[in-house]
Coordinates of C-alpha atoms and ligand atoms in Angstrom, one line a residue:
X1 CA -17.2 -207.2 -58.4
X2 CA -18.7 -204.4 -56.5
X3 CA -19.9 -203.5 -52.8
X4 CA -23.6 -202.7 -52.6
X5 CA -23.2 -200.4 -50.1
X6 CA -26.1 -199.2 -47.7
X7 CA -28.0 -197.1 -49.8
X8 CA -28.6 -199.5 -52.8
X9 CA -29.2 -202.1 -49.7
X10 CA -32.4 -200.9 -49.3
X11 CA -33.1 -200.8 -52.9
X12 CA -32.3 -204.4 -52.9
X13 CA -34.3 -205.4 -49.4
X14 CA -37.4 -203.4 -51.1
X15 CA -37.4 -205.3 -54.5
X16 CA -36.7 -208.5 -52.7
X17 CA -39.4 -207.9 -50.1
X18 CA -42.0 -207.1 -53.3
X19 CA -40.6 -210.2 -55.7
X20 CA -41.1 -212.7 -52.1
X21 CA -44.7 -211.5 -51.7
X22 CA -46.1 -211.4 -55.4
X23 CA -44.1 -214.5 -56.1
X24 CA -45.6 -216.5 -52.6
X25 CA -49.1 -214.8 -54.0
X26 CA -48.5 -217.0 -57.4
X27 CA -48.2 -220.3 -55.3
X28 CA -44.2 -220.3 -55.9
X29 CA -41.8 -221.5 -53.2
X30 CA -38.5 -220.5 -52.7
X31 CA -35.1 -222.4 -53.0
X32 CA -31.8 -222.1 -52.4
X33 CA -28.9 -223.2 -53.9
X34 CA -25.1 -223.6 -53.4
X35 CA -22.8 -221.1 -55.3
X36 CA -21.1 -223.6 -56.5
X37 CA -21.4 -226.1 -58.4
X38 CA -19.6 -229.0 -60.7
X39 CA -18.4 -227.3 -63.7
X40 CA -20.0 -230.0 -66.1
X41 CA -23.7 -229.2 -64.8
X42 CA -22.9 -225.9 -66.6
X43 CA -21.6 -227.5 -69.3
X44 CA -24.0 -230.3 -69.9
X45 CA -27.2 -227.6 -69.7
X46 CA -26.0 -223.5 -71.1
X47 CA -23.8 -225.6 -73.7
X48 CA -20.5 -226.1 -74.4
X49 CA -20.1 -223.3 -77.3
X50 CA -21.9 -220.3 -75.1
X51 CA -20.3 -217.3 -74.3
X52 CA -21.0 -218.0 -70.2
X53 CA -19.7 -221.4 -70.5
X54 CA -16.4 -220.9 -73.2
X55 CA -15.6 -217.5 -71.9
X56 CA -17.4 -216.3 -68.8
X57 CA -17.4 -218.5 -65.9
X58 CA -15.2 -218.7 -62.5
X59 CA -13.9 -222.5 -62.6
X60 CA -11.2 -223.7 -60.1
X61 CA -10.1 -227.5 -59.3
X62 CA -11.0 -227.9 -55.4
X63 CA -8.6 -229.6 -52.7
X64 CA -10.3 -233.2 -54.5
X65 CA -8.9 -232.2 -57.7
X66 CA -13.1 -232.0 -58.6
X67 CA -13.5 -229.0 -61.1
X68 CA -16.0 -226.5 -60.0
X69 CA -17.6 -223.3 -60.8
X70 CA -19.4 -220.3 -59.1
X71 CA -23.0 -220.5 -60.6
X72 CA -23.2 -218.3 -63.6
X73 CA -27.0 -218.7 -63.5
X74 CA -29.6 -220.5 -61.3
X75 CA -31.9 -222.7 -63.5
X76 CA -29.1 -225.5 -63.9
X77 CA -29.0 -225.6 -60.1
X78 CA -32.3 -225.3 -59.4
X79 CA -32.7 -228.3 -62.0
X80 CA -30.1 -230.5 -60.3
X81 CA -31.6 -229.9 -56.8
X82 CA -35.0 -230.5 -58.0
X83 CA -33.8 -234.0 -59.0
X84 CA -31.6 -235.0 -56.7
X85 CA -34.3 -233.9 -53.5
X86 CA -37.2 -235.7 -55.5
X87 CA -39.2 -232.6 -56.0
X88 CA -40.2 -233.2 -59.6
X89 CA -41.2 -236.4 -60.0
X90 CA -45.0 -237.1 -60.9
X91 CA -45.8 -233.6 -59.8
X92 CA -46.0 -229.7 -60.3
X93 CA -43.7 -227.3 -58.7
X94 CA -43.4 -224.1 -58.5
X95 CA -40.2 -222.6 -57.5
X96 CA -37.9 -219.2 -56.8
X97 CA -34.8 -218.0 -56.0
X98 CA -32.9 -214.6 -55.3
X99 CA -29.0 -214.7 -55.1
X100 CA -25.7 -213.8 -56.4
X101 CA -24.2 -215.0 -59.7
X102 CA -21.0 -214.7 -61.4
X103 CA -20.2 -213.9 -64.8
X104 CA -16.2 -213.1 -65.9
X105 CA -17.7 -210.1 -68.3
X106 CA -16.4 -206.8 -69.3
X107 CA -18.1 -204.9 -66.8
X108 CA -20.1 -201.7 -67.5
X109 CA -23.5 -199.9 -66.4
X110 CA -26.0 -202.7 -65.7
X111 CA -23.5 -205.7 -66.9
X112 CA -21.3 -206.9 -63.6
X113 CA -18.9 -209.5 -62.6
X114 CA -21.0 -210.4 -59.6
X115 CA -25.1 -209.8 -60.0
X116 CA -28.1 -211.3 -58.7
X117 CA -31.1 -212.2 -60.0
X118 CA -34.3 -213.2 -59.4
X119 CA -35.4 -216.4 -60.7
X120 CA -38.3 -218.6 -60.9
X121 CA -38.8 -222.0 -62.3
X122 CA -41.7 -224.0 -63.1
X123 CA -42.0 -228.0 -63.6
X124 CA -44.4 -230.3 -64.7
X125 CA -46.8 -227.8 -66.6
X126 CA -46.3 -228.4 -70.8
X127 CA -49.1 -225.7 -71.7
X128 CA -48.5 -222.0 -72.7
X129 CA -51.1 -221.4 -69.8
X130 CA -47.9 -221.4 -67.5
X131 CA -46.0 -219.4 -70.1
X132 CA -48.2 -216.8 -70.3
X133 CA -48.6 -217.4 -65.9
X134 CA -44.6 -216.2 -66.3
X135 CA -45.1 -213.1 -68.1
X136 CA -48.3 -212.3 -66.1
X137 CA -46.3 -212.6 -63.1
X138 CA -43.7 -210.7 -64.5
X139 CA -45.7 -207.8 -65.1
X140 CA -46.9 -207.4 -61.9
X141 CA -44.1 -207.3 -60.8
X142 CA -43.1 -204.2 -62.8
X143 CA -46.3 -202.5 -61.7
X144 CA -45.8 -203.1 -58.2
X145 CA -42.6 -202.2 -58.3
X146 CA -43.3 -198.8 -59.7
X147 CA -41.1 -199.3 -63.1
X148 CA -42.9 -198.5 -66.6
X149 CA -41.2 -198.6 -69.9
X150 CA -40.6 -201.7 -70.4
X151 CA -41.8 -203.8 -73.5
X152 CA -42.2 -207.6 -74.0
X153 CA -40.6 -209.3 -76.8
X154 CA -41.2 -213.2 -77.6
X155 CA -40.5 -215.5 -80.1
X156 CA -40.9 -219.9 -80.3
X157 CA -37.7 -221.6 -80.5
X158 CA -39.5 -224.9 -81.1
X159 CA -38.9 -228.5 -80.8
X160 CA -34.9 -229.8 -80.7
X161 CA -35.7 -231.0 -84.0
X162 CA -37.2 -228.2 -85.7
X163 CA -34.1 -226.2 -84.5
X164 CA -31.5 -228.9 -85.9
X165 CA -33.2 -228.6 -89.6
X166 CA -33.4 -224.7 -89.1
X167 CA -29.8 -224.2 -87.9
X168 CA -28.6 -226.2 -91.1
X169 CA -30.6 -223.8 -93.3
X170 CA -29.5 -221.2 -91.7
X171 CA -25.7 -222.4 -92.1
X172 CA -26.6 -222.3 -95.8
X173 CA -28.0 -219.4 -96.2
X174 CA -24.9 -217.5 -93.8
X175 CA -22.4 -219.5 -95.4
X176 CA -23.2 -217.3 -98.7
X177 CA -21.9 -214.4 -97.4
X178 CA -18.7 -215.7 -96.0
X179 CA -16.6 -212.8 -96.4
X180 CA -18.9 -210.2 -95.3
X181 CA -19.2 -211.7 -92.2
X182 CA -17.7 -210.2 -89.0
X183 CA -15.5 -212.2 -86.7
X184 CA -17.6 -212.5 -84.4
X185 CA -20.2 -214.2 -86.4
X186 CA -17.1 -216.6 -88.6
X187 CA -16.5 -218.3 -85.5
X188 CA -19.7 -218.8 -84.4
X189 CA -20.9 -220.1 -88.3
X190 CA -20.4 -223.5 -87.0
X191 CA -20.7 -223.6 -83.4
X192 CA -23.6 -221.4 -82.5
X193 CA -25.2 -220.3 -85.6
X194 CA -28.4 -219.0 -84.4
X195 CA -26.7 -216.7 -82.1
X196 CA -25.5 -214.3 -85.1
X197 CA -29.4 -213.3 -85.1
X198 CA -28.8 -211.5 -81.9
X199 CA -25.6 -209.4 -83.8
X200 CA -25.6 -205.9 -82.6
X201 CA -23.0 -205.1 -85.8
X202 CA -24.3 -202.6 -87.7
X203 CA -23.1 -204.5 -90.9
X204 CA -24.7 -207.5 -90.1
X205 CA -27.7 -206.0 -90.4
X206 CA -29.2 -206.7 -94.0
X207 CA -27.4 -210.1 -94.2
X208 CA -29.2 -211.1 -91.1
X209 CA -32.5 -209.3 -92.0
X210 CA -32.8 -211.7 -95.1
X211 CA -31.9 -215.3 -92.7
X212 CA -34.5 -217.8 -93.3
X213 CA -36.7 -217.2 -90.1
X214 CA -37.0 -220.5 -87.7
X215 CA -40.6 -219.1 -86.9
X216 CA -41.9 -220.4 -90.7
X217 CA -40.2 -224.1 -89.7
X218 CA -41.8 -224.7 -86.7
X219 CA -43.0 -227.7 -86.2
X220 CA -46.8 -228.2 -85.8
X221 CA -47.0 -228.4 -82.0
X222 CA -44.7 -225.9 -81.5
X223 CA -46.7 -223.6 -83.7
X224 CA -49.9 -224.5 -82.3
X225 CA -47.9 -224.0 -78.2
X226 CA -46.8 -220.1 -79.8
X227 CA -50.2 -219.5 -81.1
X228 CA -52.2 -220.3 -77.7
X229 CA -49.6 -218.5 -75.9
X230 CA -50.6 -215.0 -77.8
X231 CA -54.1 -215.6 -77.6
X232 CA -53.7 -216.3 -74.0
X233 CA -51.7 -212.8 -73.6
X234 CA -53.8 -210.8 -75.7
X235 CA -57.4 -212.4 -73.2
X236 CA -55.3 -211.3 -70.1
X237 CA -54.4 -207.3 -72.0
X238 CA -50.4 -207.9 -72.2
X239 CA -48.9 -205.9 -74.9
X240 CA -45.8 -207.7 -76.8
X241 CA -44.3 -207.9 -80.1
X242 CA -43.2 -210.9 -81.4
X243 CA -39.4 -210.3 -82.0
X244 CA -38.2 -213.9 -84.6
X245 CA -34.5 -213.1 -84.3
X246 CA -34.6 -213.5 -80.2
X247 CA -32.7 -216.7 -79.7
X248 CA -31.4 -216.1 -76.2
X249 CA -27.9 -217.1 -74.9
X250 CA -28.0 -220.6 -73.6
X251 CA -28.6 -223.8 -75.2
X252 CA -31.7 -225.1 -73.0
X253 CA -34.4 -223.6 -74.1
X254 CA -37.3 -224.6 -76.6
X255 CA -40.5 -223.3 -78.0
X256 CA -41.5 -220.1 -75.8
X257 CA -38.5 -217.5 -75.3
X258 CA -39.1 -214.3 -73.8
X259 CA -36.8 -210.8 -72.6
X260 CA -38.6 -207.9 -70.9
X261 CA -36.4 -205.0 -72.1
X262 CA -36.3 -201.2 -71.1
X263 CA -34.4 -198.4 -73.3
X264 CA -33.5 -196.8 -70.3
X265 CA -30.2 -199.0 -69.7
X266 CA -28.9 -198.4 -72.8
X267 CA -27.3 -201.9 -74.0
X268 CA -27.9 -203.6 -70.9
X269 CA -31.5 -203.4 -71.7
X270 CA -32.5 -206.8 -70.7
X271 CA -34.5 -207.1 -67.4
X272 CA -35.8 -210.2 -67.4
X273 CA -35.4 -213.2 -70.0
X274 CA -36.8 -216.6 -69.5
X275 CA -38.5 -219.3 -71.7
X276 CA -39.5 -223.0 -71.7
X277 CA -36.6 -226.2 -70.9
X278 CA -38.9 -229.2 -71.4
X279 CA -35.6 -231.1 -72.2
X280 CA -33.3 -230.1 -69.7
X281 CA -34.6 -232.2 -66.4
X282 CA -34.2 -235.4 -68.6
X283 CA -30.7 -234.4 -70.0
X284 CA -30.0 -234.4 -66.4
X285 CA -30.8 -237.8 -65.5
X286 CA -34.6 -236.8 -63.9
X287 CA -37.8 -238.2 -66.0
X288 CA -38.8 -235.8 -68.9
X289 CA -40.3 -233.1 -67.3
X290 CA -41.8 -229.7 -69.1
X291 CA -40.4 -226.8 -67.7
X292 CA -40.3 -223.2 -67.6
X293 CA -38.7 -220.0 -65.7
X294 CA -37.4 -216.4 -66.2
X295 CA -34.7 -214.9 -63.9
X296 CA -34.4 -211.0 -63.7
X297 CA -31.1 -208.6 -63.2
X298 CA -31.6 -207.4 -59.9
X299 CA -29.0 -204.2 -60.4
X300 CA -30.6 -203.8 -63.8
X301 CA -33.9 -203.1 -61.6
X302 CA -32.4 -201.2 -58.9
X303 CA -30.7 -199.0 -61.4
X304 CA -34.4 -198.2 -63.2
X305 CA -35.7 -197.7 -59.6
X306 CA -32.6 -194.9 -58.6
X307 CA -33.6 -193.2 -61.9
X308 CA -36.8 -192.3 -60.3
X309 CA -39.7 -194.1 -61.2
X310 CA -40.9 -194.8 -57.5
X311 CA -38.7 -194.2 -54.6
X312 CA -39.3 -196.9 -52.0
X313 CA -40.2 -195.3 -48.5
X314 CA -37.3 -196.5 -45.9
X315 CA -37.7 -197.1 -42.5
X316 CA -36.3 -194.6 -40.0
X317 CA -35.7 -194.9 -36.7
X318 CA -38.5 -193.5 -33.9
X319 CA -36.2 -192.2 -31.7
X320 CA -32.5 -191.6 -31.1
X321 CA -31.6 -191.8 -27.7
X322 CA -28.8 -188.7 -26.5
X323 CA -27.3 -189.8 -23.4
X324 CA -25.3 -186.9 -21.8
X325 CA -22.9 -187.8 -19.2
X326 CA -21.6 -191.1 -17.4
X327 CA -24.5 -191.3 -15.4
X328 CA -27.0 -191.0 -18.4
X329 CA -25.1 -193.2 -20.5
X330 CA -25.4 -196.3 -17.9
X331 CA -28.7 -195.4 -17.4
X332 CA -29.6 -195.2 -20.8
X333 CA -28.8 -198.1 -22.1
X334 CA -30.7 -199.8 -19.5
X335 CA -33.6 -197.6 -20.5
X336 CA -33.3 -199.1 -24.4
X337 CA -33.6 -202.2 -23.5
X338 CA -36.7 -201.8 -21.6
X339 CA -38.7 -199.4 -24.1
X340 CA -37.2 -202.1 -26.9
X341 CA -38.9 -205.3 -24.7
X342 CA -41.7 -202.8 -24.3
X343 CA -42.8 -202.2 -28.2
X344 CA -40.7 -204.7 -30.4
X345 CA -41.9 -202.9 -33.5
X346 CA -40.2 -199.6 -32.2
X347 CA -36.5 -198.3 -34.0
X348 CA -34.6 -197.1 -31.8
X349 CA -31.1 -195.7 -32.1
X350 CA -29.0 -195.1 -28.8
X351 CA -25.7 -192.7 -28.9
X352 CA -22.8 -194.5 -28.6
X353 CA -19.7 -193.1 -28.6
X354 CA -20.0 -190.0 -26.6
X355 CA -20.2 -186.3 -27.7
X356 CA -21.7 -183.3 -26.2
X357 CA -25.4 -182.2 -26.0
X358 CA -25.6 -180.6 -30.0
X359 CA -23.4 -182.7 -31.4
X360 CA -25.4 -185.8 -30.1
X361 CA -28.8 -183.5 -31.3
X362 CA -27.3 -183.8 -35.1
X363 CA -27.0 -187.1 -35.2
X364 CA -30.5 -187.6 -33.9
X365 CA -31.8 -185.0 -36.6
X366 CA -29.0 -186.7 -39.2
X367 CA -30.9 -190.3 -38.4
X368 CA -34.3 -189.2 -39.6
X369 CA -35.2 -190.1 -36.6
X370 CA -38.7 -188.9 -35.6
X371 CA -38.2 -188.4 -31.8
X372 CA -35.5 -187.1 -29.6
X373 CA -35.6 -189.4 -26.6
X374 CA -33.2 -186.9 -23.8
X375 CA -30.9 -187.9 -21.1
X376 CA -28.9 -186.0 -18.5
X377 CA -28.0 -186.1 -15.1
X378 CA -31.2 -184.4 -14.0
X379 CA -33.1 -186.8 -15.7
X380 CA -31.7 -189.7 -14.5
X381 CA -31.7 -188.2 -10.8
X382 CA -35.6 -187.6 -11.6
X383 CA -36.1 -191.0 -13.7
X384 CA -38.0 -188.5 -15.9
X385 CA -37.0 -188.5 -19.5
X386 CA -37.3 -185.3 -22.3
X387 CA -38.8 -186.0 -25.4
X388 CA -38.4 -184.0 -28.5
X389 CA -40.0 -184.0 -31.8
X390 CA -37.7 -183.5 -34.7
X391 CA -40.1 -183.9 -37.6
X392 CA -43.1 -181.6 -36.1
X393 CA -43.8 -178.0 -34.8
X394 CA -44.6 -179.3 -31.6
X395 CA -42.9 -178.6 -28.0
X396 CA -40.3 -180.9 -26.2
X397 CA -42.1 -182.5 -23.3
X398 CA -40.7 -184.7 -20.3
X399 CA -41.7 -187.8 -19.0
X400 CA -41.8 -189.9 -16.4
X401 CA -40.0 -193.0 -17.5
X402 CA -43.1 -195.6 -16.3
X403 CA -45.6 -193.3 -17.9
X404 CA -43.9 -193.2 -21.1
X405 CA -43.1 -196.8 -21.1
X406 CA -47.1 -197.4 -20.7
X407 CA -48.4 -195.2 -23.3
X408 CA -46.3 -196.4 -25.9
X409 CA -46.2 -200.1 -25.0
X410 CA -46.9 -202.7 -27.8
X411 CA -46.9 -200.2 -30.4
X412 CA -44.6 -198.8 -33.4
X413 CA -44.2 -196.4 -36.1
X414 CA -46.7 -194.1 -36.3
X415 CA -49.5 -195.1 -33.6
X416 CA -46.3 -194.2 -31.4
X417 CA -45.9 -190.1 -33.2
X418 CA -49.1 -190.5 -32.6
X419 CA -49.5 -191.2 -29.2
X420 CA -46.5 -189.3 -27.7
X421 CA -48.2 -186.0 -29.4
X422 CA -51.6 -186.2 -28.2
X423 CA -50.5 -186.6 -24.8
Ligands
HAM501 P1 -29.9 -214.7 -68.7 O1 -30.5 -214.0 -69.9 O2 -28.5 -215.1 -68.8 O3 -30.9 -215.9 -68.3 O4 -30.0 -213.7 -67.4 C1 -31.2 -213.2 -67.0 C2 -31.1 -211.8 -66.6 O5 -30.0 -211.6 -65.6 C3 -30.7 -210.9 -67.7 O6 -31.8 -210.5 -68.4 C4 -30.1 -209.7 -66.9 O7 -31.2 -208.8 -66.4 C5 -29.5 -210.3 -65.7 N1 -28.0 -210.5 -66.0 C6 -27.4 -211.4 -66.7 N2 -26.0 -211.2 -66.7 C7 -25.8 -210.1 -65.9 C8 -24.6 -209.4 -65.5 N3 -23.4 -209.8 -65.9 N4 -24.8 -208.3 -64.8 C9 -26.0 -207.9 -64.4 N5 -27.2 -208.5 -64.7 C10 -27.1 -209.6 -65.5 C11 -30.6 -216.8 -67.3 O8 -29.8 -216.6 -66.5 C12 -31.6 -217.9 -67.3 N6 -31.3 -218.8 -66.1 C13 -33.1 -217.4 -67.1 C14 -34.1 -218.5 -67.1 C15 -34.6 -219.0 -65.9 N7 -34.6 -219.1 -68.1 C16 -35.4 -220.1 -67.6 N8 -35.4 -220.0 -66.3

């Protein structure tokens, strides 16, 4: 688990600020869940035979002797709190979520023991119109958040049932190549068959590229569900491939699967992977209930954003204070406070700590900020106050404390540059 440390902060606070608006644009409300939950919700809804739930997840036995695990995704959560709070009954809801989750993985680039993601959740809609909502949504995200490159891949995982007759054929047809098989793919034969589709083996290749494909089994309404979904994509211009061997890593999901995937994270291409659920609220003890989500890897997005696509612009302050000598220093802080009740909006940075004249100048010019507000024992005797620009040819000026206060009051950013220059 890592430390996001102040530079990636504001990586995260500009994606999160982005996903909050265009998500709230959609009509989606947010949530938020505990960490932790019992370890059988996880259980009972990724599946027993997953790789998060057999090999991946952080499960302890509280002081109660209750088994419980740090969430290793959000849409089980999301599910149980949905029921339990009565917010899916007899209704439509749209829902989302940003937080951490934890995943015992080997770590590498873009794969982490701690992540977050960004997750919404739909209930009560059983068309592909929300489906295709999902991607839609999706996509704008990507454009407002400045990333290209990345492609959409779907596929239909269809009803339960279609997937029990498919998975037997499938056992059938795998089951002929028993000793070409890798280990990997043996031990899931029984347990998890559909997951050797998603084999990254080399020599799995050919055996897998001649599997019976679940797509030709669908069953009719499953098939009819896939069908609207592309015509529904290709009215609103989204391009996607239809990928058959995506099967996705948790047990939950039927008919619509989807991954947004970029080739600039190298195996940890993934971005953003969601589908339909219509079983999963019932399997938890709620009324049958059609749902859908997607959840994205907010580090996998951060680290597409450091490579350069669009660099977020970050807020820096408006002035740094330099407070030279005891006098100033008392009288300085006093001053903050007044210009910061004065113009809310303002960032403002005082000196603390001490320092000389220049050494308290670098730090000004260091914080970006764009004024140099400047006290010393003069000044304070004078209540005047001198005011240099750091980021423009333009002279250093004093003030009268009141005066500046007046010009400036109420406003921020750059109506404030603006005003302390044309003066
Ligand atoms: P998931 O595919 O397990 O699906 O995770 C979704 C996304 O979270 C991945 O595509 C990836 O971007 C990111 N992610 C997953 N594991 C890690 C990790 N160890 N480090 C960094 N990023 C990671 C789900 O979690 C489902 N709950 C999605 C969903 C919501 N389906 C329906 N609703």
């Amino acid at each position: 688990m890592h430390d996001i440390l102040p530079e990636q902060c504001r990586y995260f606070a500009y994606l999160e600020q982005m996903t909050r608006e265009v998500l709230e644009g959609y009509g989606y409300e947010e949530i938020r869940m505990p960490l932790l939950e019992s370890t059988e919700l996880f259980k009972r809804t990724i599946g027993e035979v997953t790789d998060i739930v057999e090999k991946e997840m952080y499960t302890f036995e509280d002081r109660n002797g209750d088994s419980l695990s740090l969430r290793p995704e959000g849409t089980a959560g999301c599910v149980r709190a949905g029921i339990e709070n009565g917010l899916l009954h007899n209704q439509t809801r749209r829902l989302w979520y940003t937080g951490a989750m934890f995943r015992h993985e080997r770590p590498q680039r873009g794969r982490y023991r701690q992540f977050h993601q960004f997750g919404a959740e739909t209930f009560g809609m059983a068309g592909p119109d929300i489906d295709a909502e999902l991607i839609l949504l999706s996509q704008r995200l990507w454009r407002r958040m400045g990333i290209a490159d990345v492609r959409l891949e779907i596929n239909s995982l269809g009803s339960p049932q279609a997937r029990t007759e498919y998975r037997q054929r499938l056992v059938d047809y795998l089951s002929g190549f028993q000793s070409e098989l890798d280990e990997d793919s043996r031990r899931r034969l029984h347990s998890n068959p559909l997951r050797i589709l998603d084999s990254k083996n080399p020599a799995m290749q050919d055996i897998i590229a001649g599997a019976p494909r679940l797509l030709d089994m669908l069953d009719a309404e499953s098939e009819a569900h896939f069908v609207k979904l592309q015509r529904l994509l290709d009215g609103a211009g989204v391009a996607y491939s239809v990928n058959p061997r995506l099967v996705r890593g948790l047990d939950y999901y039927t008919k619509t699967v989807f991954e947004w995937i970029t080739d600039r994270l190298g195996a940890q291409g993934t971005v953003c992977a969601g589908g339909r659920y219509d079983g999963l609220v019932e399997q938890l003890g709620g009324r049958s209930t059609a749902a859908a989500g997607f959840a994205m890897g907010v580090e996998r997005l951060v680290a597409l954003l450091e490579e350069g696509d669009a660099v977020p612009a970050f807020a820096t302050p408006d002035f740094y204070l330099a407070v030279v000598g005891d006098e100033a220093e008392r009288q300085g802080i006093a001053w903050a406070e007044q210009l910061r009740t004065a113009c809310p909006a303002a960032r403002l940075v005082v000196n603390c700590g001490g320092g000389g004249f220049k050494a308290q100048l670098k730090r000004a010019d260091k914080s970006g900020a764009a004024f140099a507000l400047i006290l010393g024992e003069e000044e304070v005797r004078t209540g005047r106050v001198a005011v240099k620009p750091l980021r423009q040819e333009a002279a250093q000026r004093d003030w009268d404390w009141q005066d500046f206060l007046r010009v400036i009051t109420g406003q921020g950013g750059a109506e404030i540059a603006r005003l302390i220059l044309q003066h």
